[in-house]
Amino acid sequence: MVKFMYTNVTKRKLHSHSCDKGMSHGLPILPHTQILVLNNSYEPINITNWKRAIVLLLKEKAQALSNRVIRLVNYIRIPFVKISSQAPSRALIYKRDNNKCQYCGATRSLTIDHVIPRCRGGQDTWENLVVACSSCNVKKGSKLLENINMKLARKPFAPYNRVQFVLANTEVPEWQEFLFV
Ligand SMILES: [Zn+2]
């Protein structure tokens, strides 16, 4: 005889109260701050004020990922002017590097350095140009980084859109992880 074993099926208890989006437990985002807006694809597309962010959340057009980041529910197409496909101007390199020497952090006597020197075939590209103070620039000269005791604060990159300039230099930890999405 085969005995049928009955196992205890755990029934999921339904919540009797309606889902309240957390609004009554306090705001899902940090008030009086700037909020990063991600597209549905997680690509950063805008930085907005907290009140606009609340409106997007209330209209259910966005969800809060953290108290400083929201993500759009639907993907929206934005005709971005792709910054990375433009030739880097001095002003944009300064902006990306937040007017700081990428070797020592100095903010005065700034110049533009070719990471791979021009005499060694280094190009005028986003990935090869960094802000450097004049003393670091002189110290580095036409040497390659691997041969000297100098390090870049971070790898130079081509910003995809203008939001990346902000993310590149933000001190908001929740924003930093979306720099290279
Ligand atoms: Zn320096």
Short mmCIF file of N, CA and C and ligand atoms in Angstrom, two decimals:
data_model
loop_
_atom_site.label_atom_id
_atom_site.label_comp_id
_atom_site.label_asym_id
_atom_site.label_seq_id
_atom_site.Cartn_x
_atom_site.Cartn_y
_atom_site.Cartn_z
N MET A 1 0.84 -1.20 0.00
CA MET A 1 0.00 0.00 0.00
C MET A 1 0.87 1.26 0.00
N VAL A 2 0.50 2.12 -0.84
CA VAL A 2 1.24 3.39 -0.89
C VAL A 2 0.53 4.40 0.00
N LYS A 3 1.30 4.90 0.88
CA LYS A 3 0.71 5.92 1.76
C LYS A 3 1.00 7.32 1.20
N PHE A 4 -0.01 8.07 1.08
CA PHE A 4 0.21 9.44 0.62
C PHE A 4 0.64 10.30 1.79
N MET A 5 1.76 10.90 1.58
CA MET A 5 2.25 11.79 2.63
C MET A 5 1.77 13.21 2.37
N TYR A 6 1.24 13.75 3.36
CA TYR A 6 0.81 15.13 3.22
C TYR A 6 1.84 16.05 3.88
N THR A 7 2.37 16.91 3.10
CA THR A 7 3.32 17.86 3.69
C THR A 7 2.59 19.15 4.03
N ASN A 8 3.16 19.78 4.97
CA ASN A 8 2.55 21.08 5.34
C ASN A 8 2.87 22.12 4.29
N VAL A 9 1.86 22.59 3.71
CA VAL A 9 2.06 23.64 2.71
C VAL A 9 1.98 24.99 3.43
N THR A 10 3.06 25.69 3.29
CA THR A 10 3.06 27.01 3.93
C THR A 10 2.26 27.97 3.07
N LYS A 11 1.24 28.44 3.64
CA LYS A 11 0.42 29.40 2.88
C LYS A 11 0.93 30.80 3.13
N ARG A 12 1.08 31.48 2.05
CA ARG A 12 1.49 32.87 2.19
C ARG A 12 0.33 33.70 2.70
N LYS A 13 0.59 34.31 3.79
CA LYS A 13 -0.47 35.16 4.34
C LYS A 13 -0.55 36.45 3.53
N LEU A 14 -1.74 36.76 3.14
CA LEU A 14 -1.92 38.01 2.40
C LEU A 14 -1.99 39.15 3.40
N HIS A 15 -1.38 40.23 2.99
CA HIS A 15 -1.45 41.39 3.86
C HIS A 15 -2.87 41.95 3.82
N SER A 16 -3.41 42.16 4.97
CA SER A 16 -4.78 42.66 4.99
C SER A 16 -4.84 44.15 4.70
N HIS A 17 -3.76 44.84 5.01
CA HIS A 17 -3.79 46.28 4.73
C HIS A 17 -3.24 46.54 3.33
N SER A 18 -3.67 47.63 2.77
CA SER A 18 -3.23 47.93 1.41
C SER A 18 -1.79 48.44 1.41
N CYS A 19 -1.15 48.20 0.33
CA CYS A 19 0.24 48.64 0.19
C CYS A 19 0.27 50.16 0.11
N ASP A 20 1.09 50.76 0.94
CA ASP A 20 1.00 52.23 1.01
C ASP A 20 2.24 52.92 0.45
N LYS A 21 3.04 52.23 -0.31
CA LYS A 21 4.22 52.84 -0.97
C LYS A 21 5.22 53.42 0.02
N GLY A 22 5.01 53.15 1.29
CA GLY A 22 5.98 53.61 2.26
C GLY A 22 5.90 55.08 2.61
N MET A 23 4.98 55.79 2.01
CA MET A 23 4.93 57.23 2.24
C MET A 23 4.60 57.58 3.69
N SER A 24 3.79 56.73 4.33
CA SER A 24 3.40 57.06 5.69
C SER A 24 4.53 56.77 6.67
N HIS A 25 5.54 56.01 6.21
CA HIS A 25 6.67 55.70 7.08
C HIS A 25 7.81 56.68 6.86
N GLY A 26 7.53 57.77 6.22
CA GLY A 26 8.59 58.71 5.91
C GLY A 26 8.87 58.68 4.42
N LEU A 27 9.52 59.70 3.94
CA LEU A 27 9.77 59.80 2.51
C LEU A 27 10.76 58.73 2.06
N PRO A 28 10.54 58.17 0.87
CA PRO A 28 11.49 57.15 0.38
C PRO A 28 12.80 57.77 -0.10
N ILE A 29 12.79 59.07 -0.29
CA ILE A 29 14.03 59.74 -0.69
C ILE A 29 14.36 60.84 0.31
N LEU A 30 15.57 61.26 0.28
CA LEU A 30 16.03 62.26 1.24
C LEU A 30 15.56 63.65 0.83
N PRO A 31 14.75 64.30 1.65
CA PRO A 31 14.27 65.63 1.28
C PRO A 31 15.39 66.67 1.27
N HIS A 32 15.14 67.74 0.55
CA HIS A 32 16.07 68.87 0.45
C HIS A 32 17.42 68.48 -0.14
N THR A 33 17.41 67.49 -1.02
CA THR A 33 18.65 67.11 -1.69
C THR A 33 18.39 66.98 -3.18
N GLN A 34 19.45 66.82 -3.92
CA GLN A 34 19.36 66.50 -5.34
C GLN A 34 19.24 64.98 -5.47
N ILE A 35 18.42 64.57 -6.42
CA ILE A 35 18.17 63.13 -6.60
C ILE A 35 18.62 62.72 -8.00
N LEU A 36 19.34 61.63 -8.06
CA LEU A 36 19.78 61.09 -9.35
C LEU A 36 18.64 60.29 -9.98
N VAL A 37 18.38 60.59 -11.27
CA VAL A 37 17.32 59.87 -11.99
C VAL A 37 17.98 58.91 -12.98
N LEU A 38 17.63 57.64 -12.86
CA LEU A 38 18.15 56.64 -13.80
C LEU A 38 17.05 56.28 -14.78
N ASN A 39 17.44 56.00 -15.99
CA ASN A 39 16.49 55.44 -16.94
C ASN A 39 16.14 54.03 -16.47
N ASN A 40 15.17 53.43 -17.11
CA ASN A 40 14.82 52.05 -16.76
C ASN A 40 16.00 51.11 -16.94
N SER A 41 16.92 51.49 -17.82
CA SER A 41 18.12 50.69 -18.10
C SER A 41 19.23 50.93 -17.07
N TYR A 42 18.94 51.73 -16.03
CA TYR A 42 19.91 52.12 -15.00
C TYR A 42 20.92 53.15 -15.47
N GLU A 43 20.75 53.63 -16.67
CA GLU A 43 21.66 54.66 -17.16
C GLU A 43 21.28 56.00 -16.51
N PRO A 44 22.25 56.70 -15.90
CA PRO A 44 21.92 57.99 -15.30
C PRO A 44 21.52 59.00 -16.37
N ILE A 45 20.38 59.65 -16.19
CA ILE A 45 19.94 60.58 -17.23
C ILE A 45 19.71 61.99 -16.73
N ASN A 46 19.59 62.14 -15.43
CA ASN A 46 19.29 63.49 -14.95
C ASN A 46 19.55 63.57 -13.46
N ILE A 47 19.70 64.81 -13.02
CA ILE A 47 19.73 65.05 -11.58
C ILE A 47 18.63 66.06 -11.33
N THR A 48 17.75 65.73 -10.42
CA THR A 48 16.58 66.56 -10.21
C THR A 48 16.45 66.91 -8.74
N ASN A 49 15.54 67.84 -8.44
CA ASN A 49 15.37 68.14 -7.02
C ASN A 49 14.39 67.15 -6.39
N TRP A 50 14.42 67.08 -5.09
CA TRP A 50 13.67 66.03 -4.38
C TRP A 50 12.18 66.14 -4.58
N LYS A 51 11.66 67.37 -4.77
CA LYS A 51 10.21 67.53 -4.94
C LYS A 51 9.74 66.93 -6.27
N ARG A 52 10.52 67.17 -7.32
CA ARG A 52 10.17 66.57 -8.61
C ARG A 52 10.25 65.05 -8.51
N ALA A 53 11.24 64.58 -7.77
CA ALA A 53 11.41 63.13 -7.60
C ALA A 53 10.19 62.54 -6.89
N ILE A 54 9.70 63.24 -5.87
CA ILE A 54 8.51 62.77 -5.13
C ILE A 54 7.31 62.68 -6.08
N VAL A 55 7.18 63.69 -6.96
CA VAL A 55 6.06 63.68 -7.91
C VAL A 55 6.14 62.45 -8.81
N LEU A 56 7.35 62.15 -9.29
CA LEU A 56 7.52 60.96 -10.14
C LEU A 56 7.18 59.68 -9.39
N LEU A 57 7.53 59.64 -8.11
CA LEU A 57 7.22 58.45 -7.30
C LEU A 57 5.71 58.33 -7.06
N LEU A 58 5.08 59.46 -6.74
CA LEU A 58 3.64 59.44 -6.48
C LEU A 58 2.84 59.07 -7.72
N LYS A 59 3.33 59.52 -8.87
CA LYS A 59 2.64 59.17 -10.12
C LYS A 59 3.01 57.77 -10.60
N GLU A 60 3.83 57.11 -9.80
CA GLU A 60 4.29 55.75 -10.11
C GLU A 60 5.04 55.68 -11.43
N LYS A 61 5.71 56.80 -11.75
CA LYS A 61 6.55 56.82 -12.95
C LYS A 61 7.98 56.43 -12.61
N ALA A 62 8.27 56.35 -11.32
CA ALA A 62 9.62 55.98 -10.89
C ALA A 62 9.54 55.22 -9.59
N GLN A 63 10.61 54.50 -9.29
CA GLN A 63 10.72 53.80 -8.02
C GLN A 63 12.00 54.24 -7.34
N ALA A 64 11.99 54.27 -6.03
CA ALA A 64 13.19 54.69 -5.30
C ALA A 64 14.13 53.50 -5.15
N LEU A 65 15.38 53.68 -5.58
CA LEU A 65 16.38 52.62 -5.39
C LEU A 65 17.14 52.83 -4.09
N SER A 66 17.29 54.09 -3.73
CA SER A 66 17.90 54.42 -2.44
C SER A 66 17.39 55.82 -2.14
N ASN A 67 17.82 56.38 -1.04
CA ASN A 67 17.25 57.69 -0.71
C ASN A 67 17.80 58.84 -1.55
N ARG A 68 18.75 58.54 -2.44
CA ARG A 68 19.25 59.58 -3.34
C ARG A 68 19.13 59.18 -4.81
N VAL A 69 18.50 58.04 -5.09
CA VAL A 69 18.43 57.55 -6.48
C VAL A 69 17.03 57.02 -6.78
N ILE A 70 16.46 57.46 -7.91
CA ILE A 70 15.21 56.87 -8.38
C ILE A 70 15.42 56.33 -9.80
N ARG A 71 14.57 55.39 -10.17
CA ARG A 71 14.69 54.77 -11.49
C ARG A 71 13.34 54.83 -12.17
N LEU A 72 13.33 55.24 -13.43
CA LEU A 72 12.08 55.33 -14.17
C LEU A 72 11.49 53.95 -14.42
N VAL A 73 10.18 53.86 -14.31
CA VAL A 73 9.49 52.58 -14.53
C VAL A 73 9.54 52.21 -16.01
N ASN A 74 9.38 53.21 -16.86
CA ASN A 74 9.44 52.95 -18.31
C ASN A 74 10.71 53.55 -18.91
N TYR A 75 11.26 52.84 -19.86
CA TYR A 75 12.45 53.35 -20.55
C TYR A 75 12.06 54.56 -21.40
N ILE A 76 12.80 55.62 -21.31
CA ILE A 76 12.52 56.75 -22.19
C ILE A 76 13.73 57.01 -23.08
N ARG A 77 13.42 57.34 -24.31
CA ARG A 77 14.47 57.64 -25.27
C ARG A 77 14.83 59.10 -25.18
N ILE A 78 16.11 59.35 -24.98
CA ILE A 78 16.56 60.74 -24.88
C ILE A 78 17.62 60.97 -25.94
N PRO A 79 17.38 61.94 -26.79
CA PRO A 79 18.39 62.21 -27.81
C PRO A 79 19.59 62.95 -27.23
N PHE A 80 20.43 62.20 -26.51
CA PHE A 80 21.61 62.80 -25.91
C PHE A 80 22.61 63.20 -26.98
N VAL A 81 23.24 64.32 -26.75
CA VAL A 81 24.42 64.62 -27.54
C VAL A 81 25.53 63.82 -26.88
N LYS A 82 26.00 62.81 -27.57
CA LYS A 82 27.02 61.94 -26.98
C LYS A 82 28.32 62.71 -26.81
N ILE A 83 28.66 62.98 -25.59
CA ILE A 83 29.88 63.75 -25.34
C ILE A 83 31.11 62.93 -25.73
N SER A 84 31.05 61.63 -25.48
CA SER A 84 32.22 60.79 -25.73
C SER A 84 32.63 60.77 -27.20
N SER A 85 31.69 61.08 -28.11
CA SER A 85 32.06 61.06 -29.52
C SER A 85 32.62 62.41 -29.97
N GLN A 86 32.58 63.39 -29.08
CA GLN A 86 33.17 64.69 -29.43
C GLN A 86 34.66 64.67 -29.04
N ALA A 87 35.42 65.47 -29.76
CA ALA A 87 36.82 65.62 -29.37
C ALA A 87 36.85 66.33 -28.03
N PRO A 88 37.72 65.87 -27.14
CA PRO A 88 37.74 66.51 -25.82
C PRO A 88 38.34 67.92 -25.88
N SER A 89 37.65 68.86 -25.34
CA SER A 89 38.21 70.21 -25.26
C SER A 89 38.92 70.34 -23.92
N ARG A 90 39.78 71.31 -23.83
CA ARG A 90 40.47 71.54 -22.55
C ARG A 90 39.45 71.77 -21.44
N ALA A 91 38.44 72.60 -21.75
CA ALA A 91 37.44 72.94 -20.73
C ALA A 91 36.73 71.69 -20.23
N LEU A 92 36.42 70.76 -21.14
CA LEU A 92 35.70 69.54 -20.72
C LEU A 92 36.60 68.60 -19.93
N ILE A 93 37.89 68.58 -20.25
CA ILE A 93 38.82 67.76 -19.46
C ILE A 93 38.93 68.33 -18.04
N TYR A 94 39.00 69.65 -17.95
CA TYR A 94 39.02 70.29 -16.62
C TYR A 94 37.75 69.96 -15.85
N LYS A 95 36.64 70.01 -16.55
CA LYS A 95 35.36 69.74 -15.91
C LYS A 95 35.28 68.29 -15.42
N ARG A 96 35.67 67.37 -16.30
CA ARG A 96 35.63 65.96 -15.91
C ARG A 96 36.51 65.70 -14.69
N ASP A 97 37.70 66.30 -14.69
CA ASP A 97 38.65 66.06 -13.60
C ASP A 97 38.47 67.02 -12.43
N ASN A 98 37.37 67.77 -12.47
CA ASN A 98 36.99 68.64 -11.36
C ASN A 98 38.10 69.63 -10.97
N ASN A 99 38.83 70.11 -11.97
CA ASN A 99 39.90 71.09 -11.75
C ASN A 99 40.88 70.63 -10.68
N LYS A 100 41.25 69.37 -10.77
CA LYS A 100 42.19 68.80 -9.80
C LYS A 100 43.27 68.03 -10.53
N CYS A 101 44.50 68.20 -10.09
CA CYS A 101 45.59 67.40 -10.63
C CYS A 101 45.28 65.93 -10.37
N GLN A 102 45.32 65.13 -11.41
CA GLN A 102 44.96 63.72 -11.27
C GLN A 102 46.09 62.88 -10.68
N TYR A 103 47.23 63.53 -10.43
CA TYR A 103 48.35 62.82 -9.80
C TYR A 103 48.46 63.14 -8.31
N CYS A 104 48.29 64.42 -7.95
CA CYS A 104 48.51 64.77 -6.54
C CYS A 104 47.32 65.49 -5.92
N GLY A 105 46.31 65.82 -6.71
CA GLY A 105 45.11 66.45 -6.14
C GLY A 105 45.19 67.97 -6.03
N ALA A 106 46.32 68.56 -6.48
CA ALA A 106 46.46 70.01 -6.40
C ALA A 106 45.39 70.70 -7.25
N THR A 107 45.01 71.90 -6.83
CA THR A 107 43.98 72.63 -7.57
C THR A 107 44.52 73.94 -8.17
N ARG A 108 45.84 74.13 -8.10
CA ARG A 108 46.43 75.36 -8.66
C ARG A 108 47.50 75.01 -9.68
N SER A 109 47.83 75.98 -10.51
CA SER A 109 48.81 75.84 -11.59
C SER A 109 48.51 74.61 -12.44
N LEU A 110 47.29 74.54 -12.92
CA LEU A 110 46.88 73.33 -13.63
C LEU A 110 47.19 73.40 -15.12
N THR A 111 47.53 72.24 -15.64
CA THR A 111 47.81 72.10 -17.07
C THR A 111 47.12 70.82 -17.54
N ILE A 112 47.25 70.53 -18.82
CA ILE A 112 46.74 69.26 -19.33
C ILE A 112 47.93 68.36 -19.64
N ASP A 113 47.87 67.13 -19.16
CA ASP A 113 48.96 66.18 -19.38
C ASP A 113 48.50 65.06 -20.31
N HIS A 114 49.40 64.65 -21.20
CA HIS A 114 49.15 63.43 -21.99
C HIS A 114 49.69 62.25 -21.19
N VAL A 115 48.81 61.33 -20.78
CA VAL A 115 49.25 60.19 -19.96
C VAL A 115 50.34 59.42 -20.72
N ILE A 116 50.04 59.05 -21.95
CA ILE A 116 51.10 58.55 -22.84
C ILE A 116 51.58 59.77 -23.62
N PRO A 117 52.83 60.16 -23.40
CA PRO A 117 53.31 61.40 -24.01
C PRO A 117 53.16 61.40 -25.55
N ARG A 118 52.97 62.58 -26.08
CA ARG A 118 52.80 62.70 -27.53
C ARG A 118 53.99 62.12 -28.30
N CYS A 119 55.20 62.32 -27.72
CA CYS A 119 56.39 61.83 -28.41
C CYS A 119 56.43 60.30 -28.45
N ARG A 120 55.60 59.67 -27.66
CA ARG A 120 55.52 58.20 -27.67
C ARG A 120 54.23 57.72 -28.33
N GLY A 121 53.60 58.63 -29.04
CA GLY A 121 52.41 58.25 -29.80
C GLY A 121 51.10 58.49 -29.08
N GLY A 122 51.15 59.15 -27.92
CA GLY A 122 49.92 59.44 -27.18
C GLY A 122 49.03 60.42 -27.95
N GLN A 123 47.73 60.15 -27.94
CA GLN A 123 46.78 60.95 -28.71
C GLN A 123 46.03 61.96 -27.82
N ASP A 124 45.36 62.88 -28.52
CA ASP A 124 44.49 63.84 -27.81
C ASP A 124 43.11 63.22 -27.60
N THR A 125 43.05 62.20 -26.78
CA THR A 125 41.78 61.52 -26.56
C THR A 125 41.34 61.66 -25.10
N TRP A 126 40.08 61.39 -24.87
CA TRP A 126 39.54 61.42 -23.50
C TRP A 126 40.34 60.51 -22.58
N GLU A 127 40.78 59.39 -23.11
CA GLU A 127 41.45 58.39 -22.29
C GLU A 127 42.92 58.72 -22.06
N ASN A 128 43.42 59.71 -22.81
CA ASN A 128 44.85 60.02 -22.68
C ASN A 128 45.14 61.41 -22.14
N LEU A 129 44.09 62.19 -21.90
CA LEU A 129 44.30 63.54 -21.39
C LEU A 129 43.79 63.65 -19.96
N VAL A 130 44.61 64.22 -19.11
CA VAL A 130 44.18 64.45 -17.72
C VAL A 130 44.67 65.82 -17.26
N VAL A 131 44.01 66.32 -16.23
CA VAL A 131 44.48 67.55 -15.61
C VAL A 131 45.67 67.20 -14.72
N ALA A 132 46.73 67.97 -14.84
CA ALA A 132 47.90 67.77 -13.98
C ALA A 132 48.43 69.13 -13.57
N CYS A 133 48.92 69.25 -12.36
CA CYS A 133 49.53 70.52 -11.95
C CYS A 133 50.88 70.62 -12.65
N SER A 134 51.41 71.83 -12.73
CA SER A 134 52.62 72.00 -13.52
C SER A 134 53.79 71.22 -12.93
N SER A 135 53.84 71.10 -11.58
CA SER A 135 54.99 70.36 -11.03
C SER A 135 54.89 68.87 -11.33
N CYS A 136 53.67 68.30 -11.29
CA CYS A 136 53.53 66.89 -11.67
C CYS A 136 53.83 66.71 -13.16
N ASN A 137 53.40 67.67 -13.95
CA ASN A 137 53.62 67.59 -15.39
C ASN A 137 55.12 67.58 -15.70
N VAL A 138 55.87 68.43 -15.00
CA VAL A 138 57.32 68.50 -15.20
C VAL A 138 57.98 67.21 -14.70
N LYS A 139 57.52 66.76 -13.51
CA LYS A 139 58.08 65.55 -12.91
C LYS A 139 57.88 64.35 -13.85
N LYS A 140 56.73 64.30 -14.45
CA LYS A 140 56.42 63.17 -15.32
C LYS A 140 57.18 63.27 -16.64
N GLY A 141 57.24 64.49 -17.16
CA GLY A 141 57.97 64.71 -18.42
C GLY A 141 57.47 63.80 -19.51
N SER A 142 58.38 63.16 -20.21
CA SER A 142 57.96 62.29 -21.32
C SER A 142 58.06 60.82 -20.93
N LYS A 143 57.97 60.58 -19.62
CA LYS A 143 58.08 59.19 -19.15
C LYS A 143 56.70 58.52 -19.15
N LEU A 144 56.73 57.22 -19.10
CA LEU A 144 55.49 56.45 -18.99
C LEU A 144 55.23 56.15 -17.52
N LEU A 145 53.95 56.10 -17.15
CA LEU A 145 53.60 55.91 -15.74
C LEU A 145 54.20 54.64 -15.14
N GLU A 146 54.25 53.58 -15.94
CA GLU A 146 54.75 52.33 -15.37
C GLU A 146 56.24 52.40 -15.02
N ASN A 147 56.92 53.42 -15.54
CA ASN A 147 58.35 53.53 -15.26
C ASN A 147 58.67 54.50 -14.12
N ILE A 148 57.65 55.18 -13.62
CA ILE A 148 57.92 56.15 -12.54
C ILE A 148 56.92 55.95 -11.41
N ASN A 149 57.22 56.60 -10.29
CA ASN A 149 56.39 56.41 -9.11
C ASN A 149 55.25 57.45 -9.08
N MET A 150 54.41 57.44 -10.10
CA MET A 150 53.27 58.36 -10.13
C MET A 150 52.04 57.57 -10.53
N LYS A 151 50.93 57.91 -9.87
CA LYS A 151 49.70 57.16 -10.15
C LYS A 151 48.56 58.13 -10.42
N LEU A 152 47.66 57.73 -11.31
CA LEU A 152 46.47 58.52 -11.58
C LEU A 152 45.41 58.26 -10.51
N ALA A 153 44.69 59.31 -10.14
CA ALA A 153 43.63 59.15 -9.15
C ALA A 153 42.58 58.18 -9.67
N ARG A 154 42.33 58.23 -10.97
CA ARG A 154 41.41 57.27 -11.60
C ARG A 154 41.71 57.22 -13.09
N LYS A 155 41.22 56.18 -13.71
CA LYS A 155 41.44 55.98 -15.14
C LYS A 155 40.66 57.05 -15.91
N PRO A 156 41.30 57.78 -16.81
CA PRO A 156 40.55 58.78 -17.58
C PRO A 156 39.53 58.12 -18.51
N PHE A 157 38.37 58.73 -18.62
CA PHE A 157 37.29 58.12 -19.40
C PHE A 157 36.57 59.18 -20.22
N ALA A 158 35.84 58.71 -21.22
CA ALA A 158 35.02 59.60 -22.05
C ALA A 158 33.63 59.67 -21.45
N PRO A 159 33.19 60.83 -20.97
CA PRO A 159 31.86 60.91 -20.38
C PRO A 159 30.79 60.69 -21.45
N TYR A 160 29.79 59.90 -21.11
CA TYR A 160 28.74 59.59 -22.07
C TYR A 160 27.76 60.75 -22.18
N ASN A 161 27.36 61.28 -21.06
CA ASN A 161 26.44 62.43 -21.08
C ASN A 161 26.83 63.38 -19.96
N ARG A 162 26.11 64.51 -19.89
CA ARG A 162 26.54 65.55 -18.95
C ARG A 162 26.37 65.11 -17.49
N VAL A 163 25.46 64.15 -17.23
CA VAL A 163 25.28 63.68 -15.86
C VAL A 163 26.55 63.00 -15.35
N GLN A 164 27.28 62.39 -16.28
CA GLN A 164 28.52 61.70 -15.88
C GLN A 164 29.56 62.66 -15.32
N PHE A 165 29.53 63.91 -15.77
CA PHE A 165 30.47 64.88 -15.21
C PHE A 165 30.21 65.08 -13.73
N VAL A 166 28.92 65.08 -13.39
CA VAL A 166 28.54 65.25 -11.98
C VAL A 166 28.90 64.00 -11.20
N LEU A 167 28.55 62.84 -11.76
CA LEU A 167 28.81 61.58 -11.05
C LEU A 167 30.30 61.34 -10.85
N ALA A 168 31.10 61.83 -11.81
CA ALA A 168 32.54 61.61 -11.74
C ALA A 168 33.14 62.27 -10.51
N ASN A 169 32.49 63.31 -10.02
CA ASN A 169 33.08 64.08 -8.93
C ASN A 169 32.16 64.19 -7.72
N THR A 170 31.17 63.33 -7.66
CA THR A 170 30.21 63.44 -6.57
C THR A 170 30.77 62.84 -5.29
N GLU A 171 30.26 63.35 -4.18
CA GLU A 171 30.61 62.74 -2.90
C GLU A 171 29.45 61.95 -2.33
N VAL A 172 28.40 61.80 -3.15
CA VAL A 172 27.27 60.97 -2.71
C VAL A 172 27.59 59.52 -3.03
N PRO A 173 27.80 58.67 -2.03
CA PRO A 173 28.22 57.29 -2.31
C PRO A 173 27.22 56.53 -3.20
N GLU A 174 25.91 56.80 -3.00
CA GLU A 174 24.90 56.08 -3.79
C GLU A 174 24.97 56.42 -5.27
N TRP A 175 25.57 57.56 -5.61
CA TRP A 175 25.64 57.96 -7.01
C TRP A 175 26.86 57.36 -7.70
N GLN A 176 27.91 57.15 -6.92
CA GLN A 176 29.19 56.76 -7.53
C GLN A 176 29.09 55.45 -8.30
N GLU A 177 28.24 54.54 -7.81
CA GLU A 177 28.18 53.23 -8.45
C GLU A 177 27.54 53.28 -9.84
N PHE A 178 26.91 54.41 -10.18
CA PHE A 178 26.26 54.49 -11.49
C PHE A 178 27.09 55.24 -12.51
N LEU A 179 28.32 55.58 -12.15
CA LEU A 179 29.17 56.33 -13.08
C LEU A 179 29.41 55.59 -14.37
N PHE A 180 29.65 54.29 -14.29
CA PHE A 180 30.01 53.55 -15.50
C PHE A 180 28.93 52.55 -15.93
N VAL A 181 27.68 52.88 -15.61
CA VAL A 181 26.58 52.00 -16.03
C VAL A 181 26.43 52.09 -17.56
ZN ZN B 1 50.09 67.44 -9.18
#
